[in-house]
């Protein structure tokens, strides 16, 4: 992305790595996450104004521990190491990290000795100790040459360190998390005072830079964009339309796994409101046939992803000359799908990332790969897209297939659609739609006994799931009132044939995920 100022975050595998980049963007400076082992040439080519080394689960001494190229310290670009980042700096520059040190997890008090550089504006002394969040096993026991201490905690002698000549800094705590209330000041000091960045990044500048980049990549080519009706693909398509105009073809593949009436609403939206070059493909039967008898969640995702791209390729051939495929992949999709950057773990294969067939014939365009959902919504607002579209709940690419536990049939889809529609209808009419991140019904593969009108029944269970979340990475179950829940449950059991029991999912993420599969 071509921005005047860029802060590169090198990812050492912390769950917070992207949060650091996001905090920097919130301060108005563009930031991207890159793998810890990015080559020095590639790093230099990005022309960063500053480099932040993230935390990570490893010990610097461990075999295969992630180490960045030592040349990063000689680039003349300020470096800030966070937690593992601090330790790796010390390790590479001749300090000492002790793995037998006392562990420190959770809140701690930071006692500032010298309120300089990244601690500018902090007050020194124990009386003004600041709360910080720690999460480390190893600890720094000897400073590298050229470094001095700015602050300590009761367990970390070297909690904040600096080499003012080479402009290398390290903090043992996590300034990016909400549990470090003044952490944002540390980041501000680093970005604005040390790296001399100027705030200039916002949704408007993101749009401008993305349009320029898309035009450069695409040249005179044609772009295909799969539109699902979701926020991400809709914002993406509008952005692409601005970049390449009529050379954008939007394709909606109805996989037969959408919610009730959704596909027909989409057709109206895309044809009439956005006036896209719009291709609607009704492929429900193809998907159903391929999914017949398949119960395993990852297999479902792979089949859906593959079928999707094959249909896409066919349509692309029919359109002719399309070399590019745009996708609204977001950062959480990436981190939970493939360890493509740092060493974090694979949780689910989201079909628009890990499930793509390898022999795909398109070049991918993914302008939102670094962003979180709320950041995409802000881009949408700047593109004048209506709130009712931007506030729409996320919906997974594999659709209802991952909400029917077990194999998928037309009958199960119909049943689930009806239950889901009732739940969402009630949520909207109670004014709760915007208070939750997602709300949906799940069809369980069990029958239970019930009694209806003096008759014994042996029918299906519907689970209701509603969560609150900021970015989908973590979530809590929505605390609806018992009155509301009984109304929904009563309607589902009475109105949906084949359901005699409704349960409400009260699990948070983690340890559960939002979707059941
Ligand atoms: P989980 O279930 O992993 O979901 O907590 C996080 C967010 O991602 C959505 N999701 C998916 N989106 N393809 C998608 O495009 C998928 O396979 C997929 N699985 C989950 C989910 O709805 C939630 O918003």
Short mmCIF file of C-alpha atoms in Angstrom, two decimals, residues 97-350:
data_model
loop_
_atom_site.label_atom_id
_atom_site.label_comp_id
_atom_site.label_asym_id
_atom_site.label_seq_id
_atom_site.Cartn_x
_atom_site.Cartn_y
_atom_site.Cartn_z
CA UNK A 97 17.54 -13.45 28.43
CA UNK A 98 16.92 -15.85 31.29
CA UNK A 99 14.38 -18.59 30.85
CA UNK A 100 14.40 -19.54 34.53
CA UNK A 101 13.15 -16.11 35.57
CA UNK A 102 9.90 -15.68 37.45
CA UNK A 103 6.92 -15.74 35.13
CA UNK A 104 4.74 -12.68 34.99
CA UNK A 105 1.18 -12.95 33.65
CA UNK A 106 -1.56 -10.38 34.11
CA UNK A 107 -1.52 -6.88 35.55
CA UNK A 108 1.69 -5.34 36.88
CA UNK A 109 2.88 -1.92 37.98
CA UNK A 110 5.32 -0.04 35.80
CA UNK A 111 7.67 2.21 37.73
CA UNK A 112 9.18 4.82 35.49
CA UNK A 113 12.75 5.84 36.17
CA UNK A 114 13.28 8.24 33.28
CA UNK A 115 10.23 9.64 31.49
CA UNK A 116 12.05 10.01 28.17
CA UNK A 117 11.53 8.90 24.55
CA UNK A 118 8.75 6.30 24.44
CA UNK A 119 7.85 7.12 28.05
CA UNK A 120 7.60 10.86 27.45
CA UNK A 121 4.73 12.29 29.48
CA UNK A 122 4.80 9.47 32.08
CA UNK A 123 5.46 10.46 35.69
CA UNK A 124 8.47 8.93 37.43
CA UNK A 125 8.50 7.09 40.75
CA UNK A 126 6.52 4.40 42.52
CA UNK A 127 3.84 6.88 43.55
CA UNK A 128 2.85 7.25 39.88
CA UNK A 129 3.14 3.60 38.84
CA UNK A 130 1.15 2.83 35.69
CA UNK A 131 -0.85 -0.35 35.19
CA UNK A 132 0.51 -2.57 32.44
CA UNK A 133 -0.34 -6.03 31.13
CA UNK A 134 2.39 -8.66 31.23
CA UNK A 135 2.52 -12.07 29.64
CA UNK A 136 6.00 -13.52 29.67
CA UNK A 137 7.98 -16.47 30.98
CA UNK A 138 11.54 -15.45 30.04
CA UNK A 139 13.00 -12.16 31.23
CA UNK A 140 15.85 -9.89 30.29
CA UNK A 141 18.70 -10.12 32.83
CA UNK A 142 21.49 -8.22 31.09
CA UNK A 143 21.16 -5.21 28.83
CA UNK A 144 22.88 -5.22 25.47
CA UNK A 145 25.64 -2.67 24.93
CA UNK A 146 24.40 0.85 24.26
CA UNK A 147 21.08 0.25 26.07
CA UNK A 148 19.78 1.82 29.26
CA UNK A 149 16.66 1.32 31.37
CA UNK A 150 13.71 3.69 31.44
CA UNK A 151 11.40 1.70 33.72
CA UNK A 152 11.06 -1.48 35.77
CA UNK A 153 8.31 -3.54 37.39
CA UNK A 154 8.51 -5.64 40.53
CA UNK A 155 9.41 -8.70 38.44
CA UNK A 156 11.22 -7.13 35.51
CA UNK A 157 14.31 -5.10 36.15
CA UNK A 158 14.44 -4.07 32.51
CA UNK A 159 10.85 -3.38 31.66
CA UNK A 160 11.42 -0.53 29.24
CA UNK A 161 14.79 -0.19 27.54
CA UNK A 162 16.31 2.00 24.88
CA UNK A 163 19.34 2.60 22.75
CA UNK A 164 18.90 6.29 21.95
CA UNK A 165 21.67 6.33 19.34
CA UNK A 166 20.34 3.49 17.17
CA UNK A 167 16.76 4.35 18.17
CA UNK A 168 15.98 0.83 19.35
CA UNK A 169 13.40 0.40 22.10
CA UNK A 170 11.83 -2.46 23.99
CA UNK A 171 8.92 -2.90 26.38
CA UNK A 172 8.30 -6.08 28.33
CA UNK A 173 4.57 -5.36 28.69
CA UNK A 174 1.85 -5.19 26.01
CA UNK A 175 1.06 -1.53 25.19
CA UNK A 176 -1.51 -2.57 22.54
CA UNK A 177 -4.06 -4.18 24.88
CA UNK A 178 -6.85 -2.42 26.73
CA UNK A 179 -5.45 -3.72 30.04
CA UNK A 180 -2.52 -1.32 29.60
CA UNK A 181 -4.51 1.91 29.79
CA UNK A 182 -1.59 4.19 28.95
CA UNK A 183 -0.11 1.83 26.39
CA UNK A 184 -1.45 4.01 23.62
CA UNK A 185 0.85 6.81 24.84
CA UNK A 186 3.85 4.53 24.42
CA UNK A 187 2.78 3.78 20.85
CA UNK A 188 2.09 7.47 20.17
CA UNK A 189 5.53 8.45 21.45
CA UNK A 190 7.16 5.81 19.27
CA UNK A 191 5.20 6.65 16.13
CA UNK A 192 5.09 10.42 16.29
CA UNK A 193 8.13 11.46 18.34
CA UNK A 194 10.63 8.75 17.49
CA UNK A 195 9.54 7.73 13.96
CA UNK A 196 8.27 11.24 13.10
CA UNK A 197 5.16 9.95 11.35
CA UNK A 198 2.28 12.27 10.53
CA UNK A 199 -1.30 11.15 10.99
CA UNK A 200 -2.85 10.97 7.54
CA UNK A 201 -4.29 7.50 7.27
CA UNK A 202 -8.05 7.20 7.35
CA UNK A 203 -10.77 5.50 5.34
CA UNK A 204 -10.53 8.22 2.64
CA UNK A 205 -6.80 7.82 2.17
CA UNK A 206 -7.16 4.03 2.24
CA UNK A 207 -9.69 4.28 -0.61
CA UNK A 208 -7.43 6.56 -2.64
CA UNK A 209 -4.37 4.35 -2.13
CA UNK A 210 -6.36 1.17 -2.84
CA UNK A 211 -7.80 2.58 -6.06
CA UNK A 212 -4.32 3.56 -7.23
CA UNK A 213 -2.94 0.16 -6.36
CA UNK A 214 -5.82 -1.74 -8.01
CA UNK A 215 -5.43 0.31 -11.21
CA UNK A 216 -1.72 -0.38 -11.27
CA UNK A 217 -2.19 -4.11 -10.73
CA UNK A 218 -5.05 -4.55 -13.15
CA UNK A 219 -3.88 -2.29 -15.98
CA UNK A 220 -6.45 -2.65 -18.76
CA UNK A 221 -7.61 -6.06 -17.47
CA UNK A 222 -10.99 -7.21 -16.32
CA UNK A 223 -11.79 -7.95 -12.69
CA UNK A 224 -14.26 -10.44 -11.36
CA UNK A 225 -15.69 -10.00 -7.94
CA UNK A 226 -17.80 -12.52 -6.12
CA UNK A 227 -20.57 -10.70 -4.32
CA UNK A 228 -22.38 -12.44 -1.50
CA UNK A 229 -24.46 -9.59 -0.13
CA UNK A 230 -22.17 -9.28 2.86
CA UNK A 231 -20.51 -6.08 3.96
CA UNK A 232 -17.04 -7.06 2.81
CA UNK A 233 -17.84 -8.11 -0.74
CA UNK A 234 -20.28 -5.23 -1.25
CA UNK A 235 -17.81 -2.58 -0.05
CA UNK A 236 -15.13 -4.26 -2.14
CA UNK A 237 -17.28 -4.23 -5.28
CA UNK A 238 -18.10 -0.53 -4.86
CA UNK A 239 -14.41 0.23 -4.36
CA UNK A 240 -13.51 -1.77 -7.48
CA UNK A 241 -16.23 -0.09 -9.49
CA UNK A 242 -14.60 3.24 -8.63
CA UNK A 243 -11.21 1.87 -9.66
CA UNK A 244 -11.98 0.08 -12.92
CA UNK A 245 -15.57 1.07 -13.81
CA UNK A 246 -17.25 -1.19 -16.33
CA UNK A 247 -14.31 -3.59 -16.38
CA UNK A 248 -15.63 -4.95 -13.13
CA UNK A 249 -17.97 -7.92 -13.37
CA UNK A 250 -19.80 -8.86 -10.19
CA UNK A 251 -20.85 -12.46 -9.95
CA UNK A 252 -23.26 -13.82 -7.43
CA UNK A 253 -23.25 -17.58 -7.20
CA UNK A 254 -26.33 -18.74 -5.38
CA UNK A 255 -24.99 -21.86 -3.68
CA UNK A 256 -28.40 -22.75 -2.29
CA UNK A 257 -26.97 -22.28 1.20
CA UNK A 258 -28.17 -18.73 1.79
CA UNK A 259 -30.73 -17.54 4.29
CA UNK A 260 -34.41 -17.13 3.44
CA UNK A 261 -35.11 -14.79 0.48
CA UNK A 262 -31.56 -13.53 0.55
CA UNK A 263 -30.56 -14.27 -2.99
CA UNK A 264 -33.52 -12.44 -4.53
CA UNK A 265 -32.94 -9.38 -2.31
CA UNK A 266 -29.35 -9.30 -3.45
CA UNK A 267 -30.21 -9.36 -7.10
CA UNK A 268 -32.33 -6.25 -6.62
CA UNK A 269 -29.66 -4.48 -4.59
CA UNK A 270 -26.83 -5.10 -7.01
CA UNK A 271 -28.79 -4.52 -10.23
CA UNK A 272 -30.90 -1.55 -9.20
CA UNK A 273 -28.97 0.24 -6.47
CA UNK A 274 -25.38 -0.26 -7.55
CA UNK A 275 -25.97 -0.87 -11.25
CA UNK A 276 -23.16 -3.40 -11.31
CA UNK A 277 -22.27 -5.41 -14.32
CA UNK A 278 -24.08 -8.23 -12.56
CA UNK A 279 -24.16 -11.97 -13.24
CA UNK A 280 -26.47 -14.11 -11.15
CA UNK A 281 -25.88 -17.85 -11.21
CA UNK A 282 -28.33 -20.22 -9.63
CA UNK A 283 -26.14 -23.18 -8.68
CA UNK A 284 -27.98 -24.52 -5.62
CA UNK A 285 -28.47 -27.98 -7.10
CA UNK A 286 -24.82 -28.36 -8.11
CA UNK A 287 -23.65 -27.60 -4.56
CA UNK A 288 -26.27 -29.86 -2.98
CA UNK A 289 -25.25 -32.74 -5.21
CA UNK A 290 -21.57 -32.35 -4.35
CA UNK A 291 -22.35 -32.09 -0.63
CA UNK A 292 -24.56 -35.15 -0.56
CA UNK A 293 -23.66 -37.38 2.40
CA UNK A 294 -20.78 -35.13 3.56
CA UNK A 295 -20.69 -34.45 7.31
CA UNK A 296 -17.12 -33.44 8.07
CA UNK A 297 -16.91 -29.61 8.42
CA UNK A 298 -13.55 -29.10 6.75
CA UNK A 299 -14.59 -31.37 3.87
CA UNK A 300 -17.77 -29.33 3.42
CA UNK A 301 -15.71 -26.15 3.26
CA UNK A 302 -13.27 -27.60 0.73
CA UNK A 303 -16.08 -28.87 -1.50
CA UNK A 304 -17.92 -25.57 -1.37
CA UNK A 305 -14.75 -23.57 -2.03
CA UNK A 306 -13.77 -25.76 -4.94
CA UNK A 307 -17.24 -25.88 -6.51
CA UNK A 308 -17.47 -22.15 -6.13
CA UNK A 309 -14.21 -21.44 -7.91
CA UNK A 310 -14.94 -23.90 -10.73
CA UNK A 311 -18.27 -22.19 -11.44
CA UNK A 312 -16.46 -18.92 -11.25
CA UNK A 313 -13.86 -20.03 -13.76
CA UNK A 314 -16.61 -21.12 -16.14
CA UNK A 315 -18.33 -17.76 -15.82
CA UNK A 316 -15.01 -15.99 -16.26
CA UNK A 317 -14.43 -17.83 -19.52
CA UNK A 318 -17.89 -16.81 -20.66
CA UNK A 319 -17.16 -13.17 -19.81
CA UNK A 320 -13.75 -13.48 -21.44
CA UNK A 321 -10.43 -11.83 -20.67
CA UNK A 322 -10.82 -11.75 -16.89
CA UNK A 323 -7.46 -12.28 -15.24
CA UNK A 324 -8.24 -10.96 -11.78
CA UNK A 325 -10.37 -12.15 -8.95
CA UNK A 326 -11.12 -9.74 -6.12
CA UNK A 327 -11.99 -11.05 -2.67
CA UNK A 328 -13.09 -9.32 0.50
CA UNK A 329 -10.79 -11.39 2.69
CA UNK A 330 -10.32 -9.77 6.09
CA UNK A 331 -7.54 -10.10 8.58
CA UNK A 332 -9.45 -12.42 10.96
CA UNK A 333 -10.14 -14.78 8.00
CA UNK A 334 -6.44 -14.89 7.30
CA UNK A 335 -5.17 -15.42 10.82
CA UNK A 336 -7.67 -18.17 11.55
CA UNK A 337 -7.08 -19.96 8.28
CA UNK A 338 -3.43 -20.28 7.50
CA UNK A 339 -0.24 -19.51 9.31
CA UNK A 340 0.71 -17.46 6.31
CA UNK A 341 2.64 -14.86 8.17
CA UNK A 342 3.87 -15.60 11.61
CA UNK A 343 3.80 -18.83 13.54
CA UNK A 344 0.18 -18.79 14.77
CA UNK A 345 -2.16 -21.78 14.70
CA UNK A 346 -4.70 -22.88 12.10
CA UNK A 347 -8.20 -23.01 13.56
CA UNK A 348 -10.65 -23.21 10.63
CA UNK A 349 -10.21 -23.14 6.89
CA UNK A 350 -12.38 -20.23 5.86
#
